[in-house]
């Protein structure tokens, strides 16, 4: 399919934080290769900050959980008279929106069958699957991604809690699912190792992560920067850090957009799903980020999104990735 054939485009990716960030290379590359295109984006209102300052978009529209507001939204979208809708969400909700717009629509192939085969039967058809931004761009045979990575424009708000005389390493210990969270006790042990090296730990998280950040903050030399989902401030603060240690989460992708090095710890999920830290430069990938995962287990992956508990009860996917292992790999990454 050729993008050049269409002039006014709506991209739909309603959620979540990481998925929307992974769409930003596509947005930027479309506008740079086809500067005459008008690009609009539809996302859920709680993720507005991801794109609010994105100058490659002519308009953004916000989807809410209120039916009356969404009826008005559909009317607004119809008035725009799009040539093409790119449905990156590809679920029931986005399908309903597309059906009401009655515009030519191209849907992103989420490869759900391949994910199911990998999770349930460990048949891996995703071994050579590219990262998600590349897969988004592959919808069109005339679109080529640039190598600039993810984008989250912050307008550079101040970071008053940072002492200019100190060195900082960031921790983002939260995740929506238990099986994607490296234990907080491990973060505490790792934090003490970095404290001994002269680093102060900056703790990052949204409103759902404030408890775990507060617990860790009492045990190590740190500043707790978790907040009520102020994504722009979090991104600005991350830029002050030497690097970020995190789980497979939206803040992992936020750290990539902030342009800092990232060490990510994967538990129940695997790299083949395509949601690894994305820099946009394949040749420099290992110098910019690193994923640690326990490849010795036959039970991984047990999910493609995360679980509330380990189905085998041993949780070896996380427990066998020790603080010492993370510390050693952090030093290798950041000295490369």
CSV table of C-alpha atoms in Angstrom, one decimal:
chain,number,residue,atom,x,y,z
A,1,UNK,CA,0.0,0.0,0.0
A,2,UNK,CA,1.3,3.5,-0.9
A,3,UNK,CA,1.1,6.4,1.5
A,4,UNK,CA,1.7,8.8,-1.4
A,5,UNK,CA,-1.9,8.2,-2.6
A,6,UNK,CA,-3.5,9.8,0.4
A,7,UNK,CA,-3.4,13.4,1.7
A,8,UNK,CA,-5.4,13.7,4.9
A,9,UNK,CA,-4.8,10.9,7.4
A,10,UNK,CA,-6.1,9.9,10.8
A,11,UNK,CA,-4.0,7.6,12.9
A,12,UNK,CA,-5.8,5.7,15.7
A,13,UNK,CA,-3.9,4.4,18.7
A,14,UNK,CA,-6.0,4.9,21.8
A,15,UNK,CA,-3.6,3.4,24.3
A,16,UNK,CA,-1.4,2.8,26.1
A,17,UNK,CA,1.6,5.0,26.9
A,18,UNK,CA,4.3,2.8,25.4
A,19,UNK,CA,2.2,1.9,22.3
A,20,UNK,CA,1.5,5.6,21.5
A,21,UNK,CA,5.2,6.5,22.0
A,22,UNK,CA,6.2,3.7,19.6
A,23,UNK,CA,4.0,5.4,16.9
A,24,UNK,CA,6.0,8.6,17.1
A,25,UNK,CA,8.7,7.6,14.6
A,26,UNK,CA,6.0,6.8,12.1
A,27,UNK,CA,4.3,10.2,12.6
A,28,UNK,CA,7.6,12.1,12.1
A,29,UNK,CA,8.7,10.0,9.2
A,30,UNK,CA,5.4,10.5,7.3
A,31,UNK,CA,5.6,14.2,7.7
A,32,UNK,CA,9.3,14.5,6.7
A,33,UNK,CA,8.9,12.3,3.6
A,34,UNK,CA,5.5,13.7,2.6
A,35,UNK,CA,5.4,17.2,4.0
A,36,UNK,CA,2.1,17.9,2.2
A,37,UNK,CA,0.2,15.3,4.2
A,38,UNK,CA,-2.1,16.4,7.0
A,39,UNK,CA,-1.8,14.0,9.9
A,40,UNK,CA,-4.3,13.8,12.8
A,41,UNK,CA,-4.2,11.4,15.7
A,42,UNK,CA,-6.9,9.9,18.0
A,43,UNK,CA,-5.9,8.7,21.4
A,44,UNK,CA,-7.4,8.4,24.9
A,45,UNK,CA,-7.6,11.6,26.9
A,46,UNK,CA,-5.4,10.3,29.7
A,47,UNK,CA,-2.5,10.0,27.3
A,48,UNK,CA,-2.8,13.5,25.8
A,49,UNK,CA,0.6,14.6,27.1
A,50,UNK,CA,2.4,12.1,24.9
A,51,UNK,CA,1.5,14.1,21.8
A,52,UNK,CA,0.4,17.5,23.0
A,53,UNK,CA,3.6,19.2,21.8
A,54,UNK,CA,4.2,17.1,18.7
A,55,UNK,CA,4.6,19.6,15.9
A,56,UNK,CA,4.3,16.9,13.2
A,57,UNK,CA,0.6,16.5,13.9
A,58,UNK,CA,-1.9,19.1,12.7
A,59,UNK,CA,-4.5,18.0,15.2
A,60,UNK,CA,-5.0,15.5,18.0
A,61,UNK,CA,-8.4,14.2,19.1
A,62,UNK,CA,-9.2,12.8,22.5
A,63,UNK,CA,-11.3,9.7,23.1
A,64,UNK,CA,-13.0,9.6,26.5
A,65,UNK,CA,-15.1,7.1,28.5
A,66,UNK,CA,-18.2,9.3,28.2
A,67,UNK,CA,-20.6,8.2,25.5
A,68,UNK,CA,-22.1,11.7,24.8
A,69,UNK,CA,-18.6,13.2,24.3
A,70,UNK,CA,-17.6,10.4,22.0
A,71,UNK,CA,-20.7,11.0,19.8
A,72,UNK,CA,-19.6,14.6,19.4
A,73,UNK,CA,-16.1,13.3,18.6
A,74,UNK,CA,-17.3,11.1,15.8
A,75,UNK,CA,-19.2,14.0,14.3
A,76,UNK,CA,-16.0,16.1,14.4
A,77,UNK,CA,-14.0,13.4,12.8
A,78,UNK,CA,-16.5,13.0,10.0
A,79,UNK,CA,-16.3,16.7,9.3
A,80,UNK,CA,-12.6,16.3,8.6
A,81,UNK,CA,-13.2,14.2,5.5
A,82,UNK,CA,-10.2,12.0,5.8
A,83,UNK,CA,-8.7,10.1,2.8
A,84,UNK,CA,-7.3,7.3,5.0
A,85,UNK,CA,-7.6,6.0,8.6
A,86,UNK,CA,-4.6,4.0,10.0
A,87,UNK,CA,-5.9,1.8,12.8
A,88,UNK,CA,-2.9,0.9,14.9
A,89,UNK,CA,-5.1,-0.2,17.8
A,90,UNK,CA,-7.0,-2.8,15.8
A,91,UNK,CA,-9.5,-3.8,18.5
A,92,UNK,CA,-13.3,-3.8,18.8
A,93,UNK,CA,-13.3,-0.1,20.0
A,94,UNK,CA,-11.2,1.2,17.2
A,95,UNK,CA,-13.2,-0.9,14.7
A,96,UNK,CA,-16.4,0.7,15.8
A,97,UNK,CA,-14.9,4.2,15.3
A,98,UNK,CA,-13.7,3.2,11.8
A,99,UNK,CA,-17.0,1.8,10.8
A,100,UNK,CA,-18.8,5.1,11.8
A,101,UNK,CA,-16.3,7.2,9.8
A,102,UNK,CA,-16.8,5.1,6.6
A,103,UNK,CA,-13.4,6.0,5.3
A,104,UNK,CA,-10.8,3.7,3.7
A,105,UNK,CA,-9.0,2.0,6.6
A,106,UNK,CA,-5.8,0.1,6.9
A,107,UNK,CA,-5.5,-2.0,10.1
A,108,UNK,CA,-2.2,-2.9,11.8
A,109,UNK,CA,-1.6,-6.7,11.9
A,110,UNK,CA,-1.0,-7.4,15.6
A,111,UNK,CA,0.0,-11.0,14.8
A,112,UNK,CA,-2.3,-12.3,17.6
A,113,UNK,CA,-2.1,-15.9,16.4
A,114,UNK,CA,1.7,-15.9,16.4
A,115,UNK,CA,1.6,-14.4,20.0
A,116,UNK,CA,-0.9,-17.1,21.1
A,117,UNK,CA,1.3,-19.9,19.7
A,118,UNK,CA,4.4,-18.5,21.5
A,119,UNK,CA,2.6,-18.1,24.8
A,120,UNK,CA,0.6,-21.3,24.8
A,121,UNK,CA,2.7,-23.8,22.8
A,122,UNK,CA,6.1,-22.1,22.7
A,123,UNK,CA,6.1,-22.2,18.9
A,124,UNK,CA,8.1,-19.1,18.0
A,125,UNK,CA,7.1,-17.6,14.7
A,126,UNK,CA,8.2,-14.2,15.9
A,127,UNK,CA,11.9,-14.9,16.2
A,128,UNK,CA,12.9,-12.4,13.6
A,129,UNK,CA,10.1,-10.0,14.1
A,130,UNK,CA,11.2,-6.3,14.0
A,131,UNK,CA,10.5,-3.8,16.8
A,132,UNK,CA,7.1,-2.3,16.9
A,133,UNK,CA,7.8,1.1,15.2
A,134,UNK,CA,9.3,-0.8,12.2
A,135,UNK,CA,6.2,-3.0,12.0
A,136,UNK,CA,4.0,0.0,12.1
A,137,UNK,CA,5.9,1.6,9.1
A,138,UNK,CA,5.8,-1.7,7.2
A,139,UNK,CA,2.1,-1.1,6.5
A,140,UNK,CA,3.2,1.1,3.7
A,141,UNK,CA,5.7,0.1,1.0
A,142,UNK,CA,6.8,3.7,0.4
A,143,UNK,CA,7.5,4.8,4.0
A,144,UNK,CA,11.0,4.6,5.5
A,145,UNK,CA,11.6,5.3,9.1
A,146,UNK,CA,14.4,7.7,10.1
A,147,UNK,CA,16.9,6.7,12.8
A,148,UNK,CA,15.9,9.2,15.5
A,149,UNK,CA,14.0,6.9,17.8
A,150,UNK,CA,11.0,7.8,19.9
A,151,UNK,CA,9.8,11.4,20.5
A,152,UNK,CA,8.2,13.1,23.5
A,153,UNK,CA,8.5,16.9,23.3
A,154,UNK,CA,8.6,18.4,26.8
A,155,UNK,CA,9.4,22.1,26.2
A,156,UNK,CA,12.1,21.7,28.9
A,157,UNK,CA,10.4,22.3,32.2
A,158,UNK,CA,12.8,22.8,35.1
A,159,UNK,CA,13.9,20.0,37.4
A,160,UNK,CA,14.4,21.8,40.8
A,161,UNK,CA,14.9,18.7,42.9
A,162,UNK,CA,18.2,17.8,41.3
A,163,UNK,CA,21.5,18.8,43.0
A,164,UNK,CA,23.9,19.8,40.3
A,165,UNK,CA,26.8,18.5,42.4
A,166,UNK,CA,25.4,14.9,42.5
A,167,UNK,CA,25.2,12.1,40.0
A,168,UNK,CA,21.9,10.3,39.5
A,169,UNK,CA,20.7,7.0,38.2
A,170,UNK,CA,17.0,6.5,37.6
A,171,UNK,CA,14.8,3.6,38.7
A,172,UNK,CA,11.3,3.0,37.4
A,173,UNK,CA,10.2,0.1,39.5
A,174,UNK,CA,6.5,0.0,38.7
A,175,UNK,CA,4.4,-1.8,36.1
A,176,UNK,CA,0.7,-2.5,35.5
A,177,UNK,CA,1.3,-6.3,36.1
A,178,UNK,CA,3.0,-8.2,38.9
A,179,UNK,CA,4.9,-10.5,36.6
A,180,UNK,CA,6.6,-7.6,34.8
A,181,UNK,CA,7.9,-6.1,38.1
A,182,UNK,CA,11.4,-6.8,39.3
A,183,UNK,CA,11.1,-7.2,43.1
A,184,UNK,CA,11.3,-4.0,45.1
A,185,UNK,CA,13.8,-5.7,47.4
A,186,UNK,CA,16.1,-6.2,44.4
A,187,UNK,CA,15.8,-2.5,43.5
A,188,UNK,CA,16.8,-1.6,47.1
A,189,UNK,CA,19.8,-3.9,47.0
A,190,UNK,CA,20.8,-2.4,43.6
A,191,UNK,CA,20.3,1.1,44.9
A,192,UNK,CA,22.7,0.5,47.7
A,193,UNK,CA,25.3,-0.7,45.3
A,194,UNK,CA,25.0,2.5,43.3
A,195,UNK,CA,24.9,4.6,46.4
A,196,UNK,CA,28.3,3.1,47.3
A,197,UNK,CA,29.5,4.2,43.9
A,198,UNK,CA,28.5,7.8,44.7
A,199,UNK,CA,25.1,7.9,42.9
A,200,UNK,CA,21.8,9.1,44.2
A,201,UNK,CA,18.8,7.2,42.9
A,202,UNK,CA,15.9,9.1,41.2
A,203,UNK,CA,12.7,7.1,41.5
A,204,UNK,CA,10.1,7.5,38.7
A,205,UNK,CA,6.5,6.4,38.5
A,206,UNK,CA,2.9,7.5,38.0
A,207,UNK,CA,0.1,7.6,40.5
A,208,UNK,CA,-0.1,3.7,40.6
A,209,UNK,CA,3.6,3.5,41.4
A,210,UNK,CA,3.8,5.9,44.3
A,211,UNK,CA,3.6,3.3,47.0
A,212,UNK,CA,6.5,1.1,45.7
A,213,UNK,CA,8.6,4.2,45.0
A,214,UNK,CA,7.9,5.5,48.6
A,215,UNK,CA,8.9,2.1,50.1
A,216,UNK,CA,12.2,2.0,48.1
A,217,UNK,CA,12.9,5.7,48.9
A,218,UNK,CA,13.0,5.0,52.7
A,219,UNK,CA,15.8,2.3,52.2
A,220,UNK,CA,18.3,4.1,50.0
A,221,UNK,CA,19.8,7.5,49.2
A,222,UNK,CA,17.3,8.8,46.7
A,223,UNK,CA,14.8,11.4,45.6
A,224,UNK,CA,11.2,10.2,45.0
A,225,UNK,CA,10.0,11.8,41.7
A,226,UNK,CA,6.9,9.7,41.3
A,227,UNK,CA,3.9,11.9,40.5
A,228,UNK,CA,0.2,12.0,39.5
A,229,UNK,CA,1.0,10.9,35.9
A,230,UNK,CA,2.8,14.2,34.9
A,231,UNK,CA,4.5,12.6,31.9
A,232,UNK,CA,6.2,15.7,30.7
A,233,UNK,CA,7.8,16.4,34.0
A,234,UNK,CA,8.9,12.8,34.3
A,235,UNK,CA,10.6,13.0,30.9
A,236,UNK,CA,12.4,16.2,31.8
A,237,UNK,CA,13.6,14.6,35.1
A,238,UNK,CA,14.8,11.4,33.3
A,239,UNK,CA,17.1,13.5,31.2
A,240,UNK,CA,19.1,14.5,34.3
A,241,UNK,CA,20.0,10.8,34.9
A,242,UNK,CA,23.1,8.9,33.8
A,243,UNK,CA,20.7,6.1,32.8
A,244,UNK,CA,17.5,4.3,33.8
A,245,UNK,CA,16.9,0.9,35.2
A,246,UNK,CA,13.3,-0.2,34.7
A,247,UNK,CA,10.8,-3.0,33.9
A,248,UNK,CA,9.0,-3.7,30.7
A,249,UNK,CA,6.7,-0.7,31.1
A,250,UNK,CA,5.5,2.5,29.6
A,251,UNK,CA,8.2,4.4,31.5
A,252,UNK,CA,10.8,2.2,29.7
A,253,UNK,CA,9.7,3.8,26.4
A,254,UNK,CA,9.5,7.2,28.1
A,255,UNK,CA,13.2,6.9,29.1
A,256,UNK,CA,14.0,6.0,25.5
A,257,UNK,CA,12.2,9.1,24.3
A,258,UNK,CA,14.1,11.1,26.9
A,259,UNK,CA,17.3,10.0,25.2
A,260,UNK,CA,19.0,8.3,28.1
A,261,UNK,CA,20.5,4.9,28.2
A,262,UNK,CA,18.1,2.2,29.5
A,263,UNK,CA,18.6,-1.2,31.1
A,264,UNK,CA,15.3,-3.0,31.1
A,265,UNK,CA,14.4,-6.2,33.0
A,266,UNK,CA,11.9,-8.5,31.3
A,267,UNK,CA,10.1,-11.2,33.3
A,268,UNK,CA,7.0,-12.9,31.9
A,269,UNK,CA,7.3,-11.1,28.5
A,270,UNK,CA,9.9,-11.5,25.8
A,271,UNK,CA,11.7,-9.4,23.2
A,272,UNK,CA,10.0,-11.2,20.3
A,273,UNK,CA,6.7,-9.3,21.0
A,274,UNK,CA,8.5,-6.2,19.6
A,275,UNK,CA,8.2,-3.9,22.6
A,276,UNK,CA,11.8,-3.6,23.5
A,277,UNK,CA,13.6,-0.2,24.1
A,278,UNK,CA,13.7,1.5,20.7
A,279,UNK,CA,16.4,3.9,19.7
A,280,UNK,CA,15.8,4.0,15.9
A,281,UNK,CA,19.4,3.1,15.2
A,282,UNK,CA,19.8,-0.7,14.9
A,283,UNK,CA,23.6,-0.5,14.6
A,284,UNK,CA,23.9,1.4,17.8
A,285,UNK,CA,21.2,-0.5,19.8
A,286,UNK,CA,23.5,-2.3,22.2
A,287,UNK,CA,25.3,0.9,23.2
A,288,UNK,CA,22.1,2.7,24.0
A,289,UNK,CA,20.1,0.1,25.9
A,290,UNK,CA,20.1,-3.5,27.1
A,291,UNK,CA,17.4,-6.0,27.9
A,292,UNK,CA,18.0,-8.6,30.7
A,293,UNK,CA,15.9,-11.7,30.6
A,294,UNK,CA,16.1,-15.2,32.0
A,295,UNK,CA,16.4,-17.3,28.8
A,296,UNK,CA,16.8,-20.6,30.7
A,297,UNK,CA,13.1,-21.1,31.4
A,298,UNK,CA,10.8,-23.1,29.3
A,299,UNK,CA,7.7,-21.4,30.7
A,300,UNK,CA,8.5,-18.0,29.2
A,301,UNK,CA,6.6,-16.2,27.9
A,302,UNK,CA,3.5,-17.0,30.0
A,303,UNK,CA,1.7,-13.9,28.7
A,304,UNK,CA,2.1,-11.2,26.1
A,305,UNK,CA,0.9,-8.4,28.4
A,306,UNK,CA,1.5,-9.5,32.0
A,307,UNK,CA,-0.1,-11.4,34.9
A,308,UNK,CA,-1.2,-10.8,38.5
A,309,UNK,CA,0.9,-13.7,39.7
A,310,UNK,CA,3.3,-16.3,38.4
A,311,UNK,CA,1.3,-19.3,37.1
A,312,UNK,CA,4.2,-21.7,38.1
A,313,UNK,CA,4.5,-19.9,41.6
A,314,UNK,CA,8.3,-19.9,41.4
A,315,UNK,CA,8.7,-16.5,39.6
A,316,UNK,CA,12.2,-17.5,38.5
A,317,UNK,CA,11.9,-15.2,35.4
A,318,UNK,CA,12.5,-12.3,37.8
A,319,UNK,CA,14.0,-13.8,41.0
A,320,UNK,CA,17.0,-15.3,39.1
A,321,UNK,CA,17.9,-11.9,37.6
A,322,UNK,CA,19.9,-10.8,40.7
A,323,UNK,CA,20.9,-7.3,41.7
A,324,UNK,CA,24.6,-8.2,41.1
A,325,UNK,CA,23.8,-9.3,37.6
A,326,UNK,CA,22.0,-6.0,36.9
A,327,UNK,CA,24.8,-4.0,38.5
A,328,UNK,CA,27.4,-5.7,36.3
A,329,UNK,CA,25.5,-5.3,33.1
A,330,UNK,CA,24.7,-1.7,33.9
A,331,UNK,CA,28.4,-0.9,34.2
A,332,UNK,CA,29.1,-2.7,30.9
A,333,UNK,CA,26.3,-0.8,29.2
A,334,UNK,CA,27.3,2.6,30.5
A,335,UNK,CA,31.0,2.2,29.9
A,336,UNK,CA,30.4,1.0,26.3
